PDB file of C-alpha atoms in Angstrom:
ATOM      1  CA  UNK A   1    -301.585  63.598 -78.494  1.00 85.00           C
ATOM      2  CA  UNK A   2    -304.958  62.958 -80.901  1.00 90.00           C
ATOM      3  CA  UNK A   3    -302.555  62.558 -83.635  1.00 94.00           C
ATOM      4  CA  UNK A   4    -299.628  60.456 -83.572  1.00 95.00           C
ATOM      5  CA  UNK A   5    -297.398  59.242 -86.710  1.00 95.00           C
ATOM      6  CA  UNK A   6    -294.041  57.733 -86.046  1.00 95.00           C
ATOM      7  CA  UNK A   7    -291.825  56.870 -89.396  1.00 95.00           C
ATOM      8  CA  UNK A   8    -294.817  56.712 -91.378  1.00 95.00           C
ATOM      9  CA  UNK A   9    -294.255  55.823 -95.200  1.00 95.00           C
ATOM     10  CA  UNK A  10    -296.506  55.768 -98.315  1.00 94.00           C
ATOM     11  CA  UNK A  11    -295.666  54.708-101.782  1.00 92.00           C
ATOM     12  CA  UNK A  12    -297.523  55.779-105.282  1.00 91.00           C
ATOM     13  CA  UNK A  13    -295.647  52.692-107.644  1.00 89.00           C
ATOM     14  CA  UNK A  14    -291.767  54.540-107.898  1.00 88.00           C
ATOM     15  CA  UNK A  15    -292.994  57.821-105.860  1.00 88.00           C
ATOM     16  CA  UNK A  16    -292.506  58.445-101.963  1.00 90.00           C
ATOM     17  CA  UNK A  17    -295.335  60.271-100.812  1.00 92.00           C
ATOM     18  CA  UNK A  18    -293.861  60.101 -96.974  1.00 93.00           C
ATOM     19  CA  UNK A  19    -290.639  59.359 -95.961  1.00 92.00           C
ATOM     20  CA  UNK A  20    -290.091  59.216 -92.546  1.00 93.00           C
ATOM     21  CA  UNK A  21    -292.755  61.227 -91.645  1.00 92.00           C
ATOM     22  CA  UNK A  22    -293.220  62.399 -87.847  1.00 94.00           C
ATOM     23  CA  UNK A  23    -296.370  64.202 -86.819  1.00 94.00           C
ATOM     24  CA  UNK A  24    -297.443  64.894 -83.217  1.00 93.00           C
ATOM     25  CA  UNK A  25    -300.784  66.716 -83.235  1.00 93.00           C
ATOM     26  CA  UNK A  26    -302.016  68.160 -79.594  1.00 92.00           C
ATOM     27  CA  UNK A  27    -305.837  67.769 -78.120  1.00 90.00           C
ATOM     28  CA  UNK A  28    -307.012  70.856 -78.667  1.00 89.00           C
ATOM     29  CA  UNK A  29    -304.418  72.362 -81.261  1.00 92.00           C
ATOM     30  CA  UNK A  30    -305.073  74.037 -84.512  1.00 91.00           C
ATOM     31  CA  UNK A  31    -302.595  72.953 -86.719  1.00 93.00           C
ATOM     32  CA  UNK A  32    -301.964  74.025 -90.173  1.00 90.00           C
ATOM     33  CA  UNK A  33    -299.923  71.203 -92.634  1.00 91.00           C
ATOM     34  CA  UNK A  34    -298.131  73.469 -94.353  1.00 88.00           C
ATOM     35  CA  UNK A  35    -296.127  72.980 -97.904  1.00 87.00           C
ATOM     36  CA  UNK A  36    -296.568  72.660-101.446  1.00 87.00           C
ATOM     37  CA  UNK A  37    -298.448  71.164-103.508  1.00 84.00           C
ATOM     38  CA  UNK A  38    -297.554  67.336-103.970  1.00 84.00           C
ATOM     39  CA  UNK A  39    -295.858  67.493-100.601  1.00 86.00           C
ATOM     40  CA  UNK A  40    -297.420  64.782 -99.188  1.00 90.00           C
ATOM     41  CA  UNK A  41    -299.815  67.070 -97.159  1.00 89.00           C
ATOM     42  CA  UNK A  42    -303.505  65.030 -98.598  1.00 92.00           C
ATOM     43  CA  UNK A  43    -301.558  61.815 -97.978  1.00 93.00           C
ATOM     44  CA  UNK A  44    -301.463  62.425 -94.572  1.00 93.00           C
ATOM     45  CA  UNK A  45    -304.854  63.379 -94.024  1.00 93.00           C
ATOM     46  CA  UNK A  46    -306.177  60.183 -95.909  1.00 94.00           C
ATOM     47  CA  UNK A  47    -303.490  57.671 -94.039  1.00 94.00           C
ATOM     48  CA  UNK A  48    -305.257  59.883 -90.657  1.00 94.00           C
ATOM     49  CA  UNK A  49    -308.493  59.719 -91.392  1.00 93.00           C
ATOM     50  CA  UNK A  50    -308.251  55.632 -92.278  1.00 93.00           C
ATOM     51  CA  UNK A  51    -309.323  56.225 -96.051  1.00 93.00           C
ATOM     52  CA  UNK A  52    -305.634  54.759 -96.610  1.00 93.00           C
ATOM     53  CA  UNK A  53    -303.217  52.385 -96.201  1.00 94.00           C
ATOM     54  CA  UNK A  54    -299.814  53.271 -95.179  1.00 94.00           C
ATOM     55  CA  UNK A  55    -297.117  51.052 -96.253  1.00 94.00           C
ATOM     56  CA  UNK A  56    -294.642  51.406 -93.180  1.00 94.00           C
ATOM     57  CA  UNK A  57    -294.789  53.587 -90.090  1.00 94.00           C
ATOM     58  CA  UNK A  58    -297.377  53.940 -86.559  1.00 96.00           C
ATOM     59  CA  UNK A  59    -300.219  55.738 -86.826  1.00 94.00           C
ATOM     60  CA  UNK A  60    -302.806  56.357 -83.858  1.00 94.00           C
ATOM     61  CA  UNK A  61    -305.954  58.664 -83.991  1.00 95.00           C
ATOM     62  CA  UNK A  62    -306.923  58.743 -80.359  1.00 91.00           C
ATOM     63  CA  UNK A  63    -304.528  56.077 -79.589  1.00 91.00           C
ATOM     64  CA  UNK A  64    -306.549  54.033 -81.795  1.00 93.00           C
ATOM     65  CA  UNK A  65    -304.598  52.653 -85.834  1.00 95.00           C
ATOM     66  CA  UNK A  66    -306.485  53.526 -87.763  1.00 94.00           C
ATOM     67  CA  UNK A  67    -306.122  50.288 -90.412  1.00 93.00           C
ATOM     68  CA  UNK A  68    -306.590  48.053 -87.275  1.00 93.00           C
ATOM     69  CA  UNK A  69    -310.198  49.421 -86.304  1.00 93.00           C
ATOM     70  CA  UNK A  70    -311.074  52.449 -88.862  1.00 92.00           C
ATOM     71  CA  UNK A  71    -315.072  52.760 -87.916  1.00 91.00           C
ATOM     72  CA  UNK A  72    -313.896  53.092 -83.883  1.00 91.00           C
ATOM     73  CA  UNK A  73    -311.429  56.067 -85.653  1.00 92.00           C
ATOM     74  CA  UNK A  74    -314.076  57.257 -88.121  1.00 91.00           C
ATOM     75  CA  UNK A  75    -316.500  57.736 -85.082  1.00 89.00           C
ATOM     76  CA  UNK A  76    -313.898  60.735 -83.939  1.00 91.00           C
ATOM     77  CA  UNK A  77    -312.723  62.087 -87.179  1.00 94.00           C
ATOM     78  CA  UNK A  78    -314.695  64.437 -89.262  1.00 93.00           C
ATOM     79  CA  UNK A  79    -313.218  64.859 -92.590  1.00 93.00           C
ATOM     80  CA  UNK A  80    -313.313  67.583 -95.083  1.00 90.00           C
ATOM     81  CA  UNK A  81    -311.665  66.506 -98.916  1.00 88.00           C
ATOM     82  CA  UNK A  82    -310.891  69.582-101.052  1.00 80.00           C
ATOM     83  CA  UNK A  83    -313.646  68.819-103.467  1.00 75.00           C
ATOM     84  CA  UNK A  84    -317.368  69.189-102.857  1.00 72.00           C
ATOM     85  CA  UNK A  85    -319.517  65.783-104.294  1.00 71.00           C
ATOM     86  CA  UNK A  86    -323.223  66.082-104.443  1.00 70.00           C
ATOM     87  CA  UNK A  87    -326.023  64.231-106.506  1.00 72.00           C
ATOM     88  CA  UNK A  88    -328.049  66.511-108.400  1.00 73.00           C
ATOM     89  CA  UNK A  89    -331.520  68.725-106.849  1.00 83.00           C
ATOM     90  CA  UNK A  90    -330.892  67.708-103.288  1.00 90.00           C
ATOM     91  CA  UNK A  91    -331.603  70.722-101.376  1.00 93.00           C
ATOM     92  CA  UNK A  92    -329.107  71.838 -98.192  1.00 93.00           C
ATOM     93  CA  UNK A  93    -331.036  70.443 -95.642  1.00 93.00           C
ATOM     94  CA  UNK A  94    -331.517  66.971 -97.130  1.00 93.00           C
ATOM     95  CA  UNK A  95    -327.362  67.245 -97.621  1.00 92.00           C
ATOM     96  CA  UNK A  96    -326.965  67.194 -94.113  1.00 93.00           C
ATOM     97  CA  UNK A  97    -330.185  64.721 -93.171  1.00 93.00           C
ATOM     98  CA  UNK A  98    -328.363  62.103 -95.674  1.00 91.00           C
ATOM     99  CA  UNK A  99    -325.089  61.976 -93.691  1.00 90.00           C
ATOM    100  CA  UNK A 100    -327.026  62.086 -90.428  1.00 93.00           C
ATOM    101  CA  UNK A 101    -328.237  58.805 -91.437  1.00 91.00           C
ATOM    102  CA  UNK A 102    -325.063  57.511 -92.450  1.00 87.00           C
ATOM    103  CA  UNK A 103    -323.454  58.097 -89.090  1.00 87.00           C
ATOM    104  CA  UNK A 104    -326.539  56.272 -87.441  1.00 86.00           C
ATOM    105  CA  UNK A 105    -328.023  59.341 -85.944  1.00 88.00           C
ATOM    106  CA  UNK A 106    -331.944  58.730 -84.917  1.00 91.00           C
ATOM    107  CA  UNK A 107    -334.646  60.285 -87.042  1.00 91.00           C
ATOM    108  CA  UNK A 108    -336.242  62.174 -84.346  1.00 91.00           C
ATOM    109  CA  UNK A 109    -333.086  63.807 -83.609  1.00 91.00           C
ATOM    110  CA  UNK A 110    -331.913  64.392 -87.129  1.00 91.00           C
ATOM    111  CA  UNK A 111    -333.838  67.787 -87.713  1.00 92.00           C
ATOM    112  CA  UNK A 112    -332.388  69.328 -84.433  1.00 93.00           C
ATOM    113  CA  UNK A 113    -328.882  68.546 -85.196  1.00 93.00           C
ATOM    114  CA  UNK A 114    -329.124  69.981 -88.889  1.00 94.00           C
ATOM    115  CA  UNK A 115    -330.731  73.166 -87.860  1.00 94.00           C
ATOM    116  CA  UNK A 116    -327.956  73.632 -85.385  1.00 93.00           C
ATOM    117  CA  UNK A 117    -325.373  73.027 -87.774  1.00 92.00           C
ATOM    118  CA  UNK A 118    -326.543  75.381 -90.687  1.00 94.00           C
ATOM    119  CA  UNK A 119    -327.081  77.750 -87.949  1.00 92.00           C
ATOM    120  CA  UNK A 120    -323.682  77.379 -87.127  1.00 90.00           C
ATOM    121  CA  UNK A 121    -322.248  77.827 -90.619  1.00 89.00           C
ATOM    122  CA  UNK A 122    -324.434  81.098 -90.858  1.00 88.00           C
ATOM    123  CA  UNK A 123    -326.498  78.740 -93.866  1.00 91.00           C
ATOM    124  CA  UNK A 124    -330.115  78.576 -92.054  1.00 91.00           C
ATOM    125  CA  UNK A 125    -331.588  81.087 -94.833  1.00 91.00           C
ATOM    126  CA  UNK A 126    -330.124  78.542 -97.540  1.00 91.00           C
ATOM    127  CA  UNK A 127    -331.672  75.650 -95.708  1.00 91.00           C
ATOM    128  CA  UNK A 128    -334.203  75.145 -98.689  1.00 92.00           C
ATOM    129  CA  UNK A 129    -331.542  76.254-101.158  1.00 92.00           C
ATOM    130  CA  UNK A 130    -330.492  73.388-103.889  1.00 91.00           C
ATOM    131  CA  UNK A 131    -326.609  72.887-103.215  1.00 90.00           C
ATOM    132  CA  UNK A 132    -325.839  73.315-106.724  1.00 89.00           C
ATOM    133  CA  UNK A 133    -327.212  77.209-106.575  1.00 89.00           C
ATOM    134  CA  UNK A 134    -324.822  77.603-103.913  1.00 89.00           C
ATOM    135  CA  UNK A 135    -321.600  79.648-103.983  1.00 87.00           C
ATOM    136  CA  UNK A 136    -318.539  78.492-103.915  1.00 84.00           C
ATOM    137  CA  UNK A 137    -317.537  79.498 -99.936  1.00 84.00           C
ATOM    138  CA  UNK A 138    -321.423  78.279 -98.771  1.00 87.00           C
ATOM    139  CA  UNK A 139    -320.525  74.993-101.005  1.00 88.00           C
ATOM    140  CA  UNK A 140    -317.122  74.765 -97.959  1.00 86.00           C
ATOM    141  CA  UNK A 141    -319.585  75.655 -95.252  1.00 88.00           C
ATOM    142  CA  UNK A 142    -322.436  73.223 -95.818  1.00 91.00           C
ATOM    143  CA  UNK A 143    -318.914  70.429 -96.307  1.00 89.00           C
ATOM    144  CA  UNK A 144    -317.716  71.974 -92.751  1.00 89.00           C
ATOM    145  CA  UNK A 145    -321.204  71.359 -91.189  1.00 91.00           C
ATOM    146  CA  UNK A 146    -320.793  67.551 -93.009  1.00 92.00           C
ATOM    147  CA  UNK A 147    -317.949  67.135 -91.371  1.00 92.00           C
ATOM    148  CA  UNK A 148    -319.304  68.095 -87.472  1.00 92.00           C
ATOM    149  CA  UNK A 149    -322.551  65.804 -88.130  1.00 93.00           C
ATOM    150  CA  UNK A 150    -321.576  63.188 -85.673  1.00 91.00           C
ATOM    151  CA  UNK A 151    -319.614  65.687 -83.469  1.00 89.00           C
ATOM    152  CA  UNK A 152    -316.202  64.517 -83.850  1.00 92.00           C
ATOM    153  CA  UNK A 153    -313.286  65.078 -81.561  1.00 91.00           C
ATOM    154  CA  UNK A 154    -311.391  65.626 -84.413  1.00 94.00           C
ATOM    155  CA  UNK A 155    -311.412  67.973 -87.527  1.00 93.00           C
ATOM    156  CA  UNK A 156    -309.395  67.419 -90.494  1.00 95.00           C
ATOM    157  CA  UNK A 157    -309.873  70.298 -93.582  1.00 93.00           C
ATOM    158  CA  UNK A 158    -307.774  69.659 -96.434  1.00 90.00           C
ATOM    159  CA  UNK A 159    -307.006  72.837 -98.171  1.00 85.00           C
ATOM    160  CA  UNK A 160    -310.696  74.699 -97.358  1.00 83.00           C
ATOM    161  CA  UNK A 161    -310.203  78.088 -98.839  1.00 78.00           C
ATOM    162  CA  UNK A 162    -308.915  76.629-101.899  1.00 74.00           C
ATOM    163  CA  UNK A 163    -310.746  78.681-104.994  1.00 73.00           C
ATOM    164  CA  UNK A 164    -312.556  81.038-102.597  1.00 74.00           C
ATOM    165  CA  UNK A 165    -312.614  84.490-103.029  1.00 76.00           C
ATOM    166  CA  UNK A 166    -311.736  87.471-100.118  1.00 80.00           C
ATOM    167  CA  UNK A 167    -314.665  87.888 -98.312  1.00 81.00           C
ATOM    168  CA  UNK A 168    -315.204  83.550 -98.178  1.00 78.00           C
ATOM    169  CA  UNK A 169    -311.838  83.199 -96.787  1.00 80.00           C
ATOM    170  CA  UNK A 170    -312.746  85.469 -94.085  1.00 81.00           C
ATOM    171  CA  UNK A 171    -316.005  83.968 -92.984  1.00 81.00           C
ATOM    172  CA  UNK A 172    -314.239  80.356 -93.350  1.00 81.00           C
ATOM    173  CA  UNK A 173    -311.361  81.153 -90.977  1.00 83.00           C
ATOM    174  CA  UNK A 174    -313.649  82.962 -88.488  1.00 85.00           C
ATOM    175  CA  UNK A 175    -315.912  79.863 -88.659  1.00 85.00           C
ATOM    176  CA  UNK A 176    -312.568  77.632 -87.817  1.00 85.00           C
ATOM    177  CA  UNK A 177    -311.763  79.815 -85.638  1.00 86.00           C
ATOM    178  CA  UNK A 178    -314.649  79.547 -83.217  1.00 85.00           C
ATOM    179  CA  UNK A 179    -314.402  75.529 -84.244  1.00 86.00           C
ATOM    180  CA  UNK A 180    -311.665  75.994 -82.244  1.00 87.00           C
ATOM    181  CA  UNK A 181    -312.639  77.869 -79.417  1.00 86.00           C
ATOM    182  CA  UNK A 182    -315.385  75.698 -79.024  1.00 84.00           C
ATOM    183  CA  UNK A 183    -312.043  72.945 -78.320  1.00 85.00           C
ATOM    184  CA  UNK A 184    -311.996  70.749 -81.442  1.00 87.00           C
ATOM    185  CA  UNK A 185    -309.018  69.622 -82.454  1.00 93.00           C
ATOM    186  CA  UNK A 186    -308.275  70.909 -85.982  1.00 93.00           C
ATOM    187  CA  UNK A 187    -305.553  69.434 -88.552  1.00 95.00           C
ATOM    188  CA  UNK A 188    -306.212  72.127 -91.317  1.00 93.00           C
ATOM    189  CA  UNK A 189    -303.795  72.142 -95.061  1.00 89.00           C
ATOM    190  CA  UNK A 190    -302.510  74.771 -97.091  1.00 84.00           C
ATOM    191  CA  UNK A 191    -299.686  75.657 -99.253  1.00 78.00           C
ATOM    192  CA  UNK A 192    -300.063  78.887 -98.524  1.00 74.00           C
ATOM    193  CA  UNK A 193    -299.237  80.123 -95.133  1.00 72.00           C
ATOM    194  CA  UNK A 194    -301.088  83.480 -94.684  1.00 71.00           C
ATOM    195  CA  UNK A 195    -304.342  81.294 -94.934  1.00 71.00           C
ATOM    196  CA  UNK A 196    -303.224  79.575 -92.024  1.00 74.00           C
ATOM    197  CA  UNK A 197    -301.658  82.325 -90.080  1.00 72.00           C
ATOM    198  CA  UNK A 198    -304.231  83.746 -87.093  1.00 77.00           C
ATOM    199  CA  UNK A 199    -306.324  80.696 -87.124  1.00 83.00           C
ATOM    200  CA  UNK A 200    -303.396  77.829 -86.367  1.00 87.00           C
ATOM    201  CA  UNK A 201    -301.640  77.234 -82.868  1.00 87.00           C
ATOM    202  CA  UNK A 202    -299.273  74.988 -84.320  1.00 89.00           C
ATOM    203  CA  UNK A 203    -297.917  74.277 -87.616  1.00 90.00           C
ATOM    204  CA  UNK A 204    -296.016  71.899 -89.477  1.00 91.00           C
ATOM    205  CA  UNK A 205    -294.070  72.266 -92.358  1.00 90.00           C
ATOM    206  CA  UNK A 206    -294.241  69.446 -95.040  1.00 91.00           C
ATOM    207  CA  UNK A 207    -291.747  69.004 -98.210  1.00 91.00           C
ATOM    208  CA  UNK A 208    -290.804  65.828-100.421  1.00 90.00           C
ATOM    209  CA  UNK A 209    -292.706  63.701 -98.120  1.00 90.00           C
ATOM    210  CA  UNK A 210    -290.816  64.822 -94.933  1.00 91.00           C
ATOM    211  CA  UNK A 211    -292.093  66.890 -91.764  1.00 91.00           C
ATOM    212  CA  UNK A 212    -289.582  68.849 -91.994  1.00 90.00           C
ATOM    213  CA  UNK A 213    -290.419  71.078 -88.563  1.00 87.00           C
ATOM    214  CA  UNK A 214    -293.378  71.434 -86.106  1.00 90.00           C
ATOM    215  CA  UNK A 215    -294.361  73.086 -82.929  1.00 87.00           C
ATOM    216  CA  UNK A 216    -296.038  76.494 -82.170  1.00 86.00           C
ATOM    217  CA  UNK A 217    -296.401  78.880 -84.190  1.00 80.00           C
ATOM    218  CA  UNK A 218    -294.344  81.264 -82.553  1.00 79.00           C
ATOM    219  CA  UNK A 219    -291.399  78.651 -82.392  1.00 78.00           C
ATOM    220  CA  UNK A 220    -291.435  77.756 -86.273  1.00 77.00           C
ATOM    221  CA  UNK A 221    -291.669  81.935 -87.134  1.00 75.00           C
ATOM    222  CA  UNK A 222    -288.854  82.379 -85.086  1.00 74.00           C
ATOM    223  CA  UNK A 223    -287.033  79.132 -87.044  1.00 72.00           C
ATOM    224  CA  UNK A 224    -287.911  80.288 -90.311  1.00 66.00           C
TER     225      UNK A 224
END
């Protein structure tokens, strides 16, 4: 398993974000968090990702916890928030040559890996483009190709077609699907489950703070 939680807890002051929580994510898996909103769904991606503290629980990413060496997990994770942060006039391209810096990635190399990537999120004609022109779905993509820039085993989207229209969706859950196929491991939220449907190979379902089920897709359809 890439992701393991055992009886993992988080507290907000008087509120219980996770109670209990058990979460078993397989190399190689797609799988959708599934719930509503305040669920306890961008907890768990933040407690995963090391970008928070849990207060009881075990947590390993890779078999590594995350609060006991979070750059050796941050090396494997490439995380996604469900808001896109930019400073102002920085053009695509220099988006993506930033972060390659920030992960350490050499200068000569830097140009090759962001022409791959925007190639990848079908963004090479926007290369040039400032980010704030962008639309909302090539806003997600350019964050997805963010996300890859140090090639991590490990993908984790928090709520990606949030505020995108039809035709975005689409091209977003074609682009995770062939993350996918490619064998990343994908941890992928939503509280709405035909957004997840087609693209996830397992699913868990998340309420009050509790996993409340997980497994294959086919197994939690046939449970619900």
């Amino acid at each position: 398993m890439i992701v393991e939680f055992e009886a993992v807890e988080k507290r907000y002051g008087r509120v219980m974000a996770l109670r209990n929580a058990d979460l078993a994510v397989p190399e190689g898996a797609t799988l959708g968090l599934i719930g509503p909103n305040g669920a306890g769904k961008t907890t768990s991606m933040l407690i995963m990702t090391s970008l928070l503290q849990r207060d009881g629980g075990m947590v390993r990413i890779g078999g590594i916890d995350p609060e006991r060496d979070p750059r050796a997990v941050r090396r494997h994770v490439g995380y996604m928030p469900d808001f896109f942060g930019v400073y102002e006039g920085i053009r695509s391209r220099e988006y993506l040559e930033f972060f390659a810096a920030t992960q350490n990635i050499r200068p000569a190399a830097r140009p090759a890996v962001v022409a791959d990537l925007l190639a990848l999120v079908d963004l090479e004609d926007k290369a040039d483009a400032d980010v704030n022109t962008l639309s909302r779905g090539m806003k997600q993509r350019l964050s997805l190709a963010r996300a890859l820039i140090h090639d991590p085993e490990l993908l984790v989207l928090d709520e990606p077609a949030s505020g995108l229209d039809p035709r975005a969706r689409v091209e977003l859950r074609e682009l995770i699907s062939e993350l996918h196929r490619m064998g990343r491991t994908i941890v992928i939220s939503s509280h709405i489950l035909s957004e997840l449907e087609g693209i996830c190979s397992h699913l868990a379902v998340v309420d009050h703070g509790r996993v409340l089920a997980q497994g294959r897709v086919e197994e939690i359809r046939e449970r619900m």
